[in-house]
Short mmCIF file of C-alpha atoms in Angstrom, two decimals:
data_model
loop_
_atom_site.label_atom_id
_atom_site.label_comp_id
_atom_site.label_asym_id
_atom_site.label_seq_id
_atom_site.Cartn_x
_atom_site.Cartn_y
_atom_site.Cartn_z
CA MET A 45 52.82 -17.49 9.70
CA SER A 46 49.55 -19.46 9.45
CA PHE A 47 46.30 -18.14 8.08
CA ILE A 48 42.74 -19.07 7.17
CA PRO A 49 42.32 -17.95 3.52
CA GLY A 50 39.99 -15.02 3.06
CA SER A 51 39.23 -14.38 6.72
CA LEU A 52 41.84 -14.28 9.54
CA GLY A 53 45.65 -14.53 9.74
CA PHE A 54 48.23 -14.65 12.54
CA ASP A 55 51.78 -13.28 12.49
CA GLU A 56 54.81 -14.93 14.17
CA PHE A 57 53.85 -13.39 17.53
CA GLY A 58 50.31 -14.79 17.38
CA THR A 59 48.69 -11.40 16.70
CA PRO A 60 45.57 -11.84 14.51
CA PHE A 61 44.87 -9.69 11.45
CA ILE A 62 42.07 -9.69 8.85
CA ILE A 63 42.78 -10.86 5.30
CA ILE A 64 40.45 -9.20 2.77
CA LYS A 65 39.86 -10.85 -0.59
CA ASP A 66 40.46 -8.83 -3.77
CA GLN A 67 41.74 -5.85 -1.76
CA HIS A 68 43.70 -4.56 -4.77
CA LYS A 69 40.36 -4.12 -6.58
CA GLN A 70 38.64 -2.32 -3.70
CA ARG A 71 38.70 1.20 -2.45
CA ARG A 72 38.21 2.07 1.17
CA LEU A 73 36.49 5.27 2.24
CA THR A 74 36.68 6.45 5.82
CA GLY A 75 35.65 9.45 7.88
CA ILE A 76 34.20 12.51 6.15
CA ASP A 77 34.75 11.04 2.66
CA ALA A 78 32.55 8.04 3.51
CA LEU A 79 29.85 10.27 5.01
CA LYS A 80 29.83 12.55 1.97
CA SER A 81 29.54 9.51 -0.30
CA HIS A 82 26.47 8.37 1.67
CA ILE A 83 24.92 11.83 1.63
CA LEU A 84 25.46 12.15 -2.14
CA ALA A 85 23.70 8.83 -2.83
CA ALA A 86 20.76 9.56 -0.52
CA ARG A 87 20.28 13.08 -1.89
CA ALA A 88 20.21 11.72 -5.45
CA VAL A 89 17.23 9.53 -4.49
CA ALA A 90 15.47 12.39 -2.67
CA LYS A 91 16.02 14.68 -5.67
CA THR A 92 14.13 12.19 -7.87
CA LEU A 93 11.01 12.54 -5.70
CA TYR A 94 11.34 16.31 -5.12
CA THR A 95 9.35 17.18 -8.26
CA SER A 96 6.55 14.72 -7.39
CA LEU A 97 5.50 16.50 -4.18
CA GLY A 98 2.19 18.32 -3.92
CA PRO A 99 -1.04 18.60 -5.92
CA LYS A 100 0.83 19.87 -8.98
CA GLY A 101 3.75 17.46 -8.63
CA LEU A 102 4.83 15.58 -11.73
CA ASP A 103 4.44 11.86 -12.38
CA LYS A 104 7.27 9.44 -13.14
CA MET A 105 7.23 6.79 -15.84
CA MET A 106 8.91 3.57 -14.74
CA VAL A 107 9.73 0.86 -17.29
CA SER A 108 10.49 -2.58 -15.85
CA SER A 109 13.06 -5.00 -17.29
CA ASP A 110 10.30 -6.85 -19.19
CA GLY A 111 8.94 -3.61 -20.68
CA GLU A 112 5.93 -3.08 -18.40
CA VAL A 113 5.16 0.63 -18.01
CA THR A 114 4.02 2.22 -14.71
CA VAL A 115 3.13 5.90 -14.43
CA THR A 116 2.80 7.15 -10.84
CA ASN A 117 3.66 9.89 -8.37
CA ASP A 118 3.39 7.63 -5.32
CA GLY A 119 6.77 7.87 -3.58
CA ALA A 120 6.86 4.28 -2.31
CA THR A 121 5.99 2.86 -5.75
CA ILE A 122 8.60 4.99 -7.55
CA LEU A 123 11.39 3.98 -5.17
CA ASN A 124 10.30 0.34 -5.11
CA MET A 125 10.57 0.14 -8.89
CA MET A 126 13.87 2.02 -9.13
CA ASP A 127 16.93 -0.11 -9.82
CA VAL A 128 19.06 1.08 -6.90
CA ASP A 129 22.57 -0.35 -6.35
CA HIS A 130 24.02 1.95 -3.67
CA GLU A 131 23.41 0.56 -0.18
CA ILE A 132 22.58 3.96 1.35
CA ALA A 133 20.13 4.69 -1.48
CA LYS A 134 18.46 1.35 -0.62
CA LEU A 135 17.95 2.67 2.92
CA MET A 136 15.99 5.57 1.43
CA VAL A 137 13.81 3.06 -0.45
CA GLN A 138 13.19 1.18 2.82
CA LEU A 139 12.37 4.48 4.56
CA SER A 140 9.59 5.19 2.07
CA GLN A 141 8.36 1.60 2.37
CA SER A 142 8.23 1.89 6.18
CA GLN A 143 6.09 5.02 5.91
CA ASP A 144 3.81 3.24 3.44
CA ASN A 145 3.44 0.15 5.64
CA GLU A 146 2.77 2.09 8.85
CA ILE A 147 0.76 5.08 7.60
CA GLY A 148 -0.03 4.52 3.91
CA ASP A 149 0.48 8.20 3.02
CA GLY A 150 3.35 10.72 3.07
CA THR A 151 5.81 8.42 1.29
CA THR A 152 7.18 11.24 -0.89
CA GLY A 153 7.37 13.81 1.92
CA VAL A 154 9.40 11.58 4.24
CA VAL A 155 12.11 11.06 1.59
CA VAL A 156 12.22 14.78 0.73
CA ILE A 157 12.68 15.66 4.44
CA ALA A 158 15.40 13.02 4.86
CA GLY A 159 17.23 14.33 1.76
CA ALA A 160 17.04 17.92 3.08
CA LEU A 161 18.36 16.84 6.50
CA LEU A 162 21.34 15.14 4.84
CA GLU A 163 22.02 18.25 2.77
CA GLN A 164 22.08 20.34 5.96
CA ALA A 165 24.26 17.73 7.65
CA GLU A 166 26.82 18.09 4.86
CA HIS A 167 27.07 21.86 5.53
CA LEU A 168 27.59 21.19 9.24
CA LEU A 169 30.29 18.59 8.50
CA ASP A 170 32.10 21.19 6.37
CA GLN A 171 32.05 23.49 9.41
CA GLY A 172 33.90 20.82 11.40
CA ILE A 173 31.04 19.62 13.63
CA HIS A 174 31.30 15.95 14.60
CA PRO A 175 28.68 13.71 12.90
CA ILE A 176 27.52 12.25 16.23
CA ARG A 177 26.75 15.74 17.57
CA ILE A 178 24.82 16.47 14.36
CA ALA A 179 22.85 13.19 14.62
CA ASP A 180 22.03 13.76 18.31
CA GLY A 181 20.99 17.34 17.57
CA PHE A 182 18.67 16.18 14.76
CA GLU A 183 17.07 13.61 17.04
CA LEU A 184 16.42 16.17 19.79
CA ALA A 185 15.08 18.62 17.20
CA ALA A 186 12.71 15.92 15.87
CA GLN A 187 11.36 15.38 19.39
CA SER A 188 10.91 19.14 19.77
CA ALA A 189 9.06 19.31 16.41
CA CYS A 190 6.73 16.44 17.40
CA LYS A 191 5.97 18.16 20.70
CA HIS A 192 5.11 21.33 18.77
CA LEU A 193 2.87 19.34 16.41
CA ASP A 194 0.91 18.10 19.44
CA SER A 195 0.37 21.70 20.52
CA ILE A 196 -0.91 22.93 17.12
CA ALA A 197 -3.02 19.84 16.31
CA ASP A 198 -6.79 20.19 16.08
CA SER A 199 -9.28 17.55 17.14
CA PHE A 200 -11.21 16.18 14.20
CA PRO A 201 -14.83 14.99 14.37
CA VAL A 202 -15.27 11.39 13.18
CA ASP A 203 -19.03 11.02 13.06
CA ILE A 204 -20.80 8.43 10.90
CA ASN A 205 -23.76 10.81 10.66
CA ASN A 206 -21.59 13.61 9.22
CA LEU A 207 -18.96 12.30 6.80
CA GLU A 208 -18.17 15.65 5.16
CA PRO A 209 -14.99 16.36 7.23
CA LEU A 210 -13.62 12.88 6.43
CA ILE A 211 -14.39 13.33 2.73
CA LYS A 212 -12.48 16.64 2.70
CA THR A 213 -9.47 14.93 4.30
CA ALA A 214 -9.56 12.16 1.69
CA MET A 215 -9.75 14.83 -1.03
CA THR A 216 -6.49 16.33 0.29
CA THR A 217 -4.81 12.96 -0.20
CA LEU A 218 -6.23 12.48 -3.70
CA GLY A 219 -5.39 16.05 -4.82
CA SER A 220 -2.06 15.05 -6.34
CA LYS A 221 -3.29 11.79 -7.91
CA ILE A 222 -4.42 10.82 -11.38
CA VAL A 223 -7.99 10.37 -10.08
CA ASN A 224 -8.47 14.06 -9.21
CA LYS A 225 -10.75 14.52 -12.26
CA CYS A 226 -13.41 12.68 -10.17
CA HIS A 227 -11.95 14.00 -6.94
CA ARG A 228 -14.97 14.05 -4.65
CA GLN A 229 -16.47 10.80 -5.94
CA MET A 230 -13.28 8.84 -5.15
CA ALA A 231 -13.02 10.48 -1.70
CA GLU A 232 -16.64 9.52 -0.90
CA ILE A 233 -16.01 5.92 -2.02
CA ALA A 234 -12.90 5.66 0.21
CA VAL A 235 -14.70 7.13 3.24
CA ASN A 236 -17.82 4.97 2.82
CA ALA A 237 -15.66 1.84 2.43
CA VAL A 238 -13.76 2.53 5.69
CA ILE A 239 -16.93 3.47 7.59
CA ALA A 240 -18.58 0.22 6.41
CA VAL A 241 -15.84 -2.00 7.90
CA ALA A 242 -14.69 0.17 10.86
CA ASP A 243 -15.02 -1.01 14.44
CA PHE A 244 -15.58 2.25 16.34
CA ASP A 245 -15.48 0.56 19.75
CA LYS A 246 -11.93 -0.73 19.18
CA ARG A 247 -11.06 2.25 16.93
CA ASP A 248 -9.78 -0.10 14.28
CA VAL A 249 -10.31 -0.83 10.57
CA ASN A 250 -9.84 -4.31 9.09
CA PHE A 251 -8.49 -3.79 5.57
CA GLU A 252 -9.02 -7.51 4.88
CA LEU A 253 -12.71 -6.68 4.46
CA ILE A 254 -12.03 -4.07 1.74
CA LYS A 255 -11.22 -5.50 -1.68
CA VAL A 256 -10.10 -3.24 -4.52
CA GLN A 257 -10.93 -4.71 -7.93
CA GLY A 258 -10.28 -3.17 -11.35
CA LYS A 259 -11.63 -3.76 -14.84
CA GLU A 260 -10.27 -2.14 -18.00
CA GLY A 261 -12.69 -0.20 -20.17
CA GLY A 262 -15.15 2.45 -19.10
CA ARG A 263 -14.33 5.73 -17.37
CA LEU A 264 -12.94 6.54 -13.95
CA GLU A 265 -16.34 8.08 -13.19
CA ASP A 266 -17.88 4.58 -13.47
CA THR A 267 -15.97 3.49 -10.34
CA MET A 268 -18.36 2.33 -7.63
CA LEU A 269 -18.53 0.92 -4.12
CA VAL A 270 -20.20 -2.50 -3.92
CA LYS A 271 -21.60 -3.62 -0.54
CA GLY A 272 -20.45 -7.17 -1.13
CA VAL A 273 -17.91 -9.01 -3.28
CA VAL A 274 -17.00 -8.68 -6.98
CA VAL A 275 -15.46 -11.82 -8.52
CA ASP A 276 -13.80 -11.78 -11.94
CA LYS A 277 -15.65 -14.95 -13.01
CA ASP A 278 -18.98 -15.93 -14.58
CA PHE A 279 -21.40 -18.84 -14.22
CA SER A 280 -19.86 -22.08 -15.49
CA HIS A 281 -22.64 -22.73 -18.06
CA PRO A 282 -24.09 -20.08 -20.41
CA GLN A 283 -27.65 -21.41 -19.84
CA MET A 284 -27.50 -20.91 -16.08
CA PRO A 285 -29.60 -17.97 -14.76
CA LYS A 286 -27.82 -14.59 -14.76
CA GLU A 287 -29.41 -13.39 -11.52
CA LEU A 288 -30.22 -15.24 -8.30
CA LYS A 289 -32.16 -14.05 -5.22
CA ASP A 290 -31.95 -15.35 -1.61
CA VAL A 291 -28.86 -17.41 -2.42
CA HIS A 292 -27.41 -20.13 -0.16
CA LEU A 293 -23.80 -20.65 -1.20
CA ALA A 294 -21.75 -23.82 -0.88
CA ILE A 295 -18.10 -22.69 -0.86
CA LEU A 296 -16.09 -25.70 -2.02
CA THR A 297 -12.35 -26.29 -2.19
CA CYS A 298 -12.83 -29.85 -3.53
CA PRO A 299 -13.09 -30.55 -7.29
CA PHE A 300 -16.17 -32.02 -9.00
CA GLU A 301 -14.44 -35.20 -10.13
CA PRO A 302 -14.30 -38.86 -9.06
CA PRO A 303 -11.66 -39.59 -6.39
CA LYS A 304 -8.40 -40.93 -7.80
CA PRO A 305 -6.88 -43.98 -6.06
CA LYS A 306 -3.68 -42.87 -4.33
CA THR A 307 -1.60 -45.88 -5.45
CA LYS A 308 1.07 -46.54 -8.04
CA HIS A 309 -1.15 -49.14 -9.70
CA LYS A 310 -2.88 -48.38 -12.96
CA LEU A 311 -6.36 -49.34 -14.03
CA ASP A 312 -6.62 -51.40 -17.21
CA VAL A 313 -9.86 -51.25 -19.17
CA ALA A 314 -9.87 -54.57 -21.02
CA SER A 315 -13.41 -54.74 -22.36
CA VAL A 316 -16.49 -52.71 -23.25
CA GLU A 317 -18.14 -53.86 -19.99
CA ASP A 318 -15.20 -52.51 -17.97
CA TYR A 319 -15.47 -49.16 -19.74
CA ARG A 320 -19.23 -49.00 -19.17
CA ALA A 321 -18.78 -49.88 -15.50
CA LEU A 322 -16.15 -47.15 -15.12
CA ARG A 323 -18.37 -44.63 -16.89
CA LYS A 324 -21.32 -45.56 -14.67
CA TYR A 325 -19.13 -45.20 -11.57
CA GLU A 326 -18.05 -41.71 -12.67
CA GLN A 327 -21.65 -40.71 -13.45
CA ASP A 328 -22.89 -42.03 -10.10
CA THR A 329 -20.08 -40.16 -8.30
CA PHE A 330 -21.00 -36.90 -10.04
CA ASN A 331 -24.69 -37.39 -9.25
CA ASP A 332 -23.87 -38.15 -5.62
CA MET A 333 -21.74 -34.97 -5.33
CA VAL A 334 -24.45 -32.77 -6.81
CA LYS A 335 -27.11 -34.46 -4.65
CA LYS A 336 -25.12 -33.80 -1.43
CA VAL A 337 -24.83 -30.11 -2.31
CA LYS A 338 -28.52 -29.85 -3.28
CA ASP A 339 -29.73 -31.76 -0.21
CA ALA A 340 -27.89 -29.33 2.07
CA GLY A 341 -30.06 -26.55 0.62
CA ALA A 342 -27.44 -24.83 -1.55
CA THR A 343 -28.67 -22.80 -4.51
CA LEU A 344 -25.18 -21.81 -5.77
CA ALA A 345 -21.87 -23.68 -5.73
CA ILE A 346 -18.64 -21.67 -5.62
CA CYS A 347 -15.77 -24.00 -6.47
CA GLN A 348 -12.06 -23.26 -6.11
CA TRP A 349 -11.20 -25.89 -8.73
CA GLY A 350 -12.58 -26.61 -12.18
CA PHE A 351 -14.90 -29.36 -13.37
CA ASP A 352 -15.34 -30.97 -16.76
CA ASP A 353 -18.20 -30.64 -19.22
CA GLU A 354 -20.06 -33.66 -17.87
CA ALA A 355 -20.12 -32.26 -14.34
CA ASN A 356 -21.16 -28.88 -15.77
CA HIS A 357 -24.03 -30.51 -17.68
CA LEU A 358 -25.20 -32.37 -14.55
CA LEU A 359 -25.12 -29.16 -12.51
CA LEU A 360 -27.32 -27.47 -15.14
CA LYS A 361 -29.62 -30.50 -15.29
CA HIS A 362 -30.08 -30.44 -11.49
CA GLU A 363 -30.63 -26.65 -11.61
CA LEU A 364 -27.61 -25.91 -9.43
CA PRO A 365 -25.77 -22.80 -10.75
CA ALA A 366 -22.01 -22.93 -10.20
CA VAL A 367 -18.87 -20.83 -10.52
CA ARG A 368 -15.47 -22.46 -11.04
CA TRP A 369 -11.80 -21.50 -10.73
CA VAL A 370 -12.37 -18.93 -7.98
CA GLY A 371 -9.00 -17.98 -6.41
CA GLY A 372 -8.03 -18.65 -2.80
CA PRO A 373 -8.15 -15.02 -1.51
CA GLU A 374 -11.53 -14.50 -3.22
CA ILE A 375 -12.87 -17.73 -1.70
CA GLU A 376 -11.87 -16.47 1.77
CA LEU A 377 -13.47 -13.07 1.18
CA ILE A 378 -16.71 -14.68 -0.06
CA ALA A 379 -16.74 -16.88 3.06
CA ILE A 380 -16.26 -13.84 5.34
CA ALA A 381 -18.88 -11.78 3.50
CA THR A 382 -21.57 -14.47 3.29
CA GLY A 383 -20.92 -15.96 6.72
CA GLY A 384 -20.25 -19.38 5.17
CA ARG A 385 -17.63 -22.01 5.93
CA ILE A 386 -15.08 -23.26 3.39
CA ILE A 387 -15.90 -26.94 2.72
CA PRO A 388 -12.91 -29.17 1.85
CA ARG A 389 -14.86 -32.45 1.19
CA PHE A 390 -18.33 -33.25 -0.19
CA GLU A 391 -18.97 -35.50 2.84
CA GLU A 392 -18.84 -32.36 5.04
CA VAL A 393 -21.48 -30.34 3.15
CA SER A 394 -24.22 -29.30 5.57
CA LYS A 395 -26.84 -26.59 5.91
CA GLU A 396 -24.93 -24.90 8.77
CA LYS A 397 -21.85 -24.36 6.59
CA LEU A 398 -23.66 -22.55 3.77
CA GLY A 399 -23.20 -18.81 3.25
CA TYR A 400 -26.05 -16.40 2.45
CA ALA A 401 -26.34 -13.53 -0.04
CA GLY A 402 -29.49 -11.60 -0.93
CA LYS A 403 -28.54 -11.28 -4.58
CA VAL A 404 -25.96 -12.76 -6.99
CA SER A 405 -25.86 -11.32 -10.50
CA GLU A 406 -23.64 -11.42 -13.56
CA LEU A 407 -22.32 -8.11 -14.94
CA SER A 408 -21.45 -7.77 -18.61
CA PHE A 409 -19.09 -5.11 -20.02
CA GLY A 410 -18.77 -3.50 -23.42
CA THR A 411 -18.79 -5.16 -26.82
CA THR A 412 -16.41 -7.92 -25.66
CA LYS A 413 -19.03 -9.05 -23.12
CA ASP A 414 -16.47 -9.57 -20.36
CA LYS A 415 -18.34 -10.92 -17.35
CA MET A 416 -17.97 -10.51 -13.60
CA LEU A 417 -20.00 -11.82 -10.68
CA LEU A 418 -21.58 -9.48 -8.14
CA ILE A 419 -22.42 -10.93 -4.69
CA GLU A 420 -24.52 -8.39 -2.75
CA GLU A 421 -26.68 -8.08 0.40
CA CYS A 422 -24.39 -10.48 2.23
CA LYS A 423 -24.85 -11.82 5.74
CA ASN A 424 -21.78 -9.88 6.90
CA SER A 425 -22.59 -6.47 5.42
CA ARG A 426 -19.19 -5.10 6.50
CA ALA A 427 -17.33 -6.68 3.55
CA VAL A 428 -17.13 -4.22 0.63
CA THR A 429 -15.48 -4.03 -2.79
CA ILE A 430 -14.26 -0.90 -4.56
CA PHE A 431 -14.78 -1.60 -8.26
CA ILE A 432 -12.53 0.66 -10.35
CA ARG A 433 -12.98 1.30 -14.07
CA GLY A 434 -10.42 2.98 -16.31
CA GLY A 435 -9.19 3.34 -19.87
CA ASN A 436 -6.23 0.98 -19.48
CA LYS A 437 -4.36 -1.15 -16.97
CA MET A 438 -1.91 1.66 -16.11
CA ILE A 439 -4.71 4.05 -15.06
CA ILE A 440 -6.45 1.36 -13.01
CA GLU A 441 -3.25 0.44 -11.15
CA GLU A 442 -2.56 4.11 -10.31
CA ALA A 443 -6.18 4.56 -9.21
CA LYS A 444 -5.76 1.54 -6.90
CA ARG A 445 -2.65 3.13 -5.33
CA SER A 446 -4.51 6.44 -4.93
CA ILE A 447 -7.53 4.79 -3.31
CA HIS A 448 -5.17 2.87 -0.98
CA ASP A 449 -3.64 6.16 0.23
CA ALA A 450 -7.10 7.66 0.85
CA LEU A 451 -8.26 4.53 2.71
CA CYS A 452 -5.16 4.66 4.93
CA VAL A 453 -5.71 8.34 5.80
CA VAL A 454 -9.35 7.77 6.78
CA ARG A 455 -8.28 4.67 8.76
CA ASN A 456 -5.69 6.79 10.63
CA LEU A 457 -8.38 9.33 11.55
CA VAL A 458 -10.59 6.57 12.96
CA GLN A 459 -7.62 5.44 15.10
CA ASP A 460 -6.42 8.93 16.11
CA ASN A 461 -8.66 11.87 15.20
CA ARG A 462 -6.07 14.65 15.53
CA ILE A 463 -5.05 16.61 12.44
CA VAL A 464 -2.64 19.32 11.31
CA TYR A 465 -2.91 21.50 8.21
CA GLY A 466 -1.15 20.67 4.95
CA GLY A 467 0.34 22.80 2.20
CA GLY A 468 3.61 22.96 4.17
CA ALA A 469 1.87 24.83 7.04
CA ALA A 470 2.85 22.25 9.69
CA GLU A 471 6.48 22.15 8.49
CA ILE A 472 6.80 25.97 8.52
CA SER A 473 5.30 26.13 12.02
CA CYS A 474 7.63 23.36 13.27
CA GLY A 475 10.61 25.09 11.61
CA ILE A 476 9.82 28.35 13.47
CA ALA A 477 9.40 26.48 16.79
CA VAL A 478 12.62 24.45 16.42
CA SER A 479 14.57 27.55 15.35
CA SER A 480 13.41 29.49 18.43
CA GLU A 481 14.23 26.45 20.61
CA ALA A 482 17.80 26.58 19.25
CA ASP A 483 18.27 30.02 20.84
CA LYS A 484 17.78 28.45 24.29
CA ILE A 485 20.53 25.84 23.78
CA SER A 486 24.07 26.70 24.81
CA SER A 487 25.75 23.55 23.40
CA ILE A 488 26.89 22.90 19.83
CA GLU A 489 23.60 21.07 19.11
CA GLN A 490 22.01 24.47 18.45
CA TYR A 491 23.59 24.36 14.96
CA ALA A 492 21.84 21.01 14.32
CA TYR A 493 18.55 22.50 15.57
CA ARG A 494 18.76 25.42 13.11
CA ALA A 495 19.77 23.05 10.29
CA PHE A 496 16.76 20.86 11.14
CA ALA A 497 14.47 23.89 10.96
CA ASP A 498 15.90 24.80 7.53
CA ALA A 499 15.45 21.20 6.33
CA LEU A 500 11.76 21.17 7.29
CA GLU A 501 11.23 24.15 4.99
CA SER A 502 12.24 21.99 2.02
CA VAL A 503 8.64 20.70 1.86
CA PRO A 504 6.93 24.12 1.40
CA LEU A 505 9.78 25.10 -0.97
CA ALA A 506 9.08 22.02 -3.11
CA LEU A 507 5.32 22.69 -3.05
CA ALA A 508 5.84 26.29 -4.19
CA GLU A 509 8.33 25.33 -6.89
CA ASN A 510 6.13 22.52 -8.26
CA SER A 511 3.17 24.93 -8.37
CA GLY A 512 5.09 27.41 -10.53
CA LEU A 513 5.51 29.99 -7.75
CA SER A 514 8.71 31.74 -6.68
CA PRO A 515 9.86 29.36 -3.90
CA ILE A 516 11.93 31.71 -1.72
CA ASP A 517 9.53 34.68 -2.00
CA THR A 518 6.45 32.56 -1.26
CA LEU A 519 8.05 30.80 1.71
CA THR A 520 9.38 34.04 3.18
CA GLN A 521 5.97 35.72 3.01
CA VAL A 522 4.10 32.77 4.57
CA ARG A 523 6.75 32.33 7.29
CA ALA A 524 6.58 36.03 8.20
CA ARG A 525 2.76 35.88 8.35
CA GLN A 526 2.85 32.78 10.59
CA ILE A 527 5.16 34.58 13.06
CA LYS A 528 3.13 37.79 12.95
CA GLU A 529 -0.39 36.30 13.05
CA LYS A 530 0.54 33.23 15.17
CA ASN A 531 -1.55 31.12 12.79
CA PRO A 532 -0.03 27.62 12.20
CA ALA A 533 -2.58 26.92 9.44
CA LEU A 534 -0.91 29.26 6.91
CA GLY A 535 0.73 27.33 4.06
CA ILE A 536 1.50 27.43 0.35
CA ASP A 537 -1.47 28.25 -1.89
CA CYS A 538 -0.65 25.54 -4.45
CA MET A 539 -4.04 25.64 -6.18
CA LEU A 540 -3.97 29.49 -6.41
CA VAL A 541 -7.30 29.79 -4.59
CA GLY A 542 -6.36 33.19 -3.21
CA THR A 543 -5.86 32.35 0.47
CA ASN A 544 -2.92 30.83 2.34
CA ASP A 545 -5.12 29.60 5.17
CA MET A 546 -5.21 25.83 4.80
CA LYS A 547 -8.10 25.64 7.27
CA GLU A 548 -10.25 27.57 4.80
CA GLN A 549 -9.00 25.44 1.90
CA ASN A 550 -9.69 22.22 3.87
CA VAL A 551 -6.14 20.93 3.26
CA ILE A 552 -5.82 18.50 6.15
CA GLU A 553 -3.22 15.87 7.12
CA THR A 554 -3.30 13.39 9.98
CA LEU A 555 -1.07 14.22 12.95
CA HIS A 556 0.15 10.62 13.10
CA SER A 557 1.37 10.75 9.48
CA LYS A 558 3.25 14.04 9.94
CA LYS A 559 4.95 12.95 13.18
CA GLN A 560 5.93 9.64 11.60
CA GLN A 561 7.55 11.43 8.64
CA ILE A 562 9.70 13.62 10.91
CA ILE A 563 10.69 10.78 13.28
CA LEU A 564 11.55 8.26 10.52
CA ALA A 565 13.57 10.84 8.55
CA ALA A 566 15.58 11.84 11.67
CA GLN A 567 16.23 8.20 12.59
CA LEU A 568 17.48 7.33 9.11
CA VAL A 569 19.78 10.37 8.98
CA LYS A 570 21.20 9.44 12.40
CA MET A 571 21.94 5.94 11.11
CA ILE A 572 23.66 7.25 7.97
CA LEU A 573 25.78 9.77 9.91
CA LYS A 574 27.14 6.96 12.10
CA ILE A 575 28.54 4.97 9.15
CA ASP A 576 32.06 6.34 8.57
CA ASP A 577 33.81 3.36 7.00
CA VAL A 578 32.85 1.79 3.70
CA ARG A 579 34.63 -0.51 1.26
CA VAL A 580 33.53 -0.26 -2.36
CA PRO A 581 34.73 -1.76 -5.67
CA GLY A 582 37.18 0.71 -7.22
CA GLU A 583 36.10 0.49 -10.84
CA ASN A 584 32.39 0.87 -10.08
CA PHE A 585 32.67 3.55 -7.40
CA ASP A 586 31.94 6.53 -9.59
#
């Protein structure tokens, strides 16, 4: 018998067989055992996020391997920072990431729905239903739920003259976040930022034009929207003016230094005359560089690289304010905002390539006098910066994630202005519709339909539980009212306002986000239910 070690072998009759390395150390799971192993791992991940759902959901503290602490209730961030080994659990992490990349919101809800679907699938497997029939039934039920969402969706007015409806939608998104102490202010900032950069003809929003910048110190209430660019730098010389008007910017990616000969030869300075000649050459080169920038009409130089004290002194002497060590992404944003061109060589400096800003000023913070540069009244007024303040880095980072979610929701409404009502109202309504659809099906998929309807109710159950209400009682009452009153806007009164009508409470979610949650969750569950053979290391399996 001949064989290729570790891959393929042949017996004396030429029949091939697979040779598996370290098989004595591995354990093979097949069939129902493998499926239950997958379901257990995925449900463990979903259970972690269950308590973070809703306006009264709890935050999670994540500590990285180097001791950095993150406190958040953003589903995608929690899963991304979790140290997950199980391959199926990693699929749940990717599911949340997909929702975040496509929609930007609903990252917790999609994982909770997927976990509930897998829990229902386990019950159906115990009843002897084949996993493929369950997966197909879930997929059909998801399509039925999306069709029902289309029927209950309301059209939403996106009008730049009346931003109040958009602000209320953004407030729904920010309700569960750390920034809800300045709830309305943050919602207004997010809406105004999107409206500033939105292209209503193409129904699109370019997020490249929105920069989110944070600075420790101050209060969350000090957060503001800047119609321009904020750069975490200051003027290169302390004697340069702190405020400039009608500024023409030269955006340079070349350093203020004499060109170095690109050879392997070295320059020997053998005498005082040689040194003086070299010094004069350097000085002349600096003067020539500054002159080229000044002659083009620039009144401010933004440089990607640094320059030494001599160049700094010459810039001050020639009354040309400058900023050094400005990062690549910031350079690009300044170029977009001011309508300037990035200049790679001093020989290419010209008046046509200069950017324009109405005002450039230096901000100073607190007793430490930390400085930042504010570039306002730019040529391209669509570029904006959200400048976040907060007590520490952790709060600022969470505020950035919260603002990102709100920006994404408003962006989605600009693209598709249909909405459904939150507080679990849409899930309860879809659950009722899918359950009644099951009664019309004569095949075995009707069990999957009913299980899907039960799984959708996991979201309102979680909302009620996290709000301190009796989950089953609350859900039963709202479900009965929805059937009786035929009102799909009835949900869980998480904030204890006194009404279950989410339309009155202005708890709004985008239709696109809700459909995406249901579709992605059903697709992932279908994938998991089709994996019935897994090989795992024996000692680490448990």
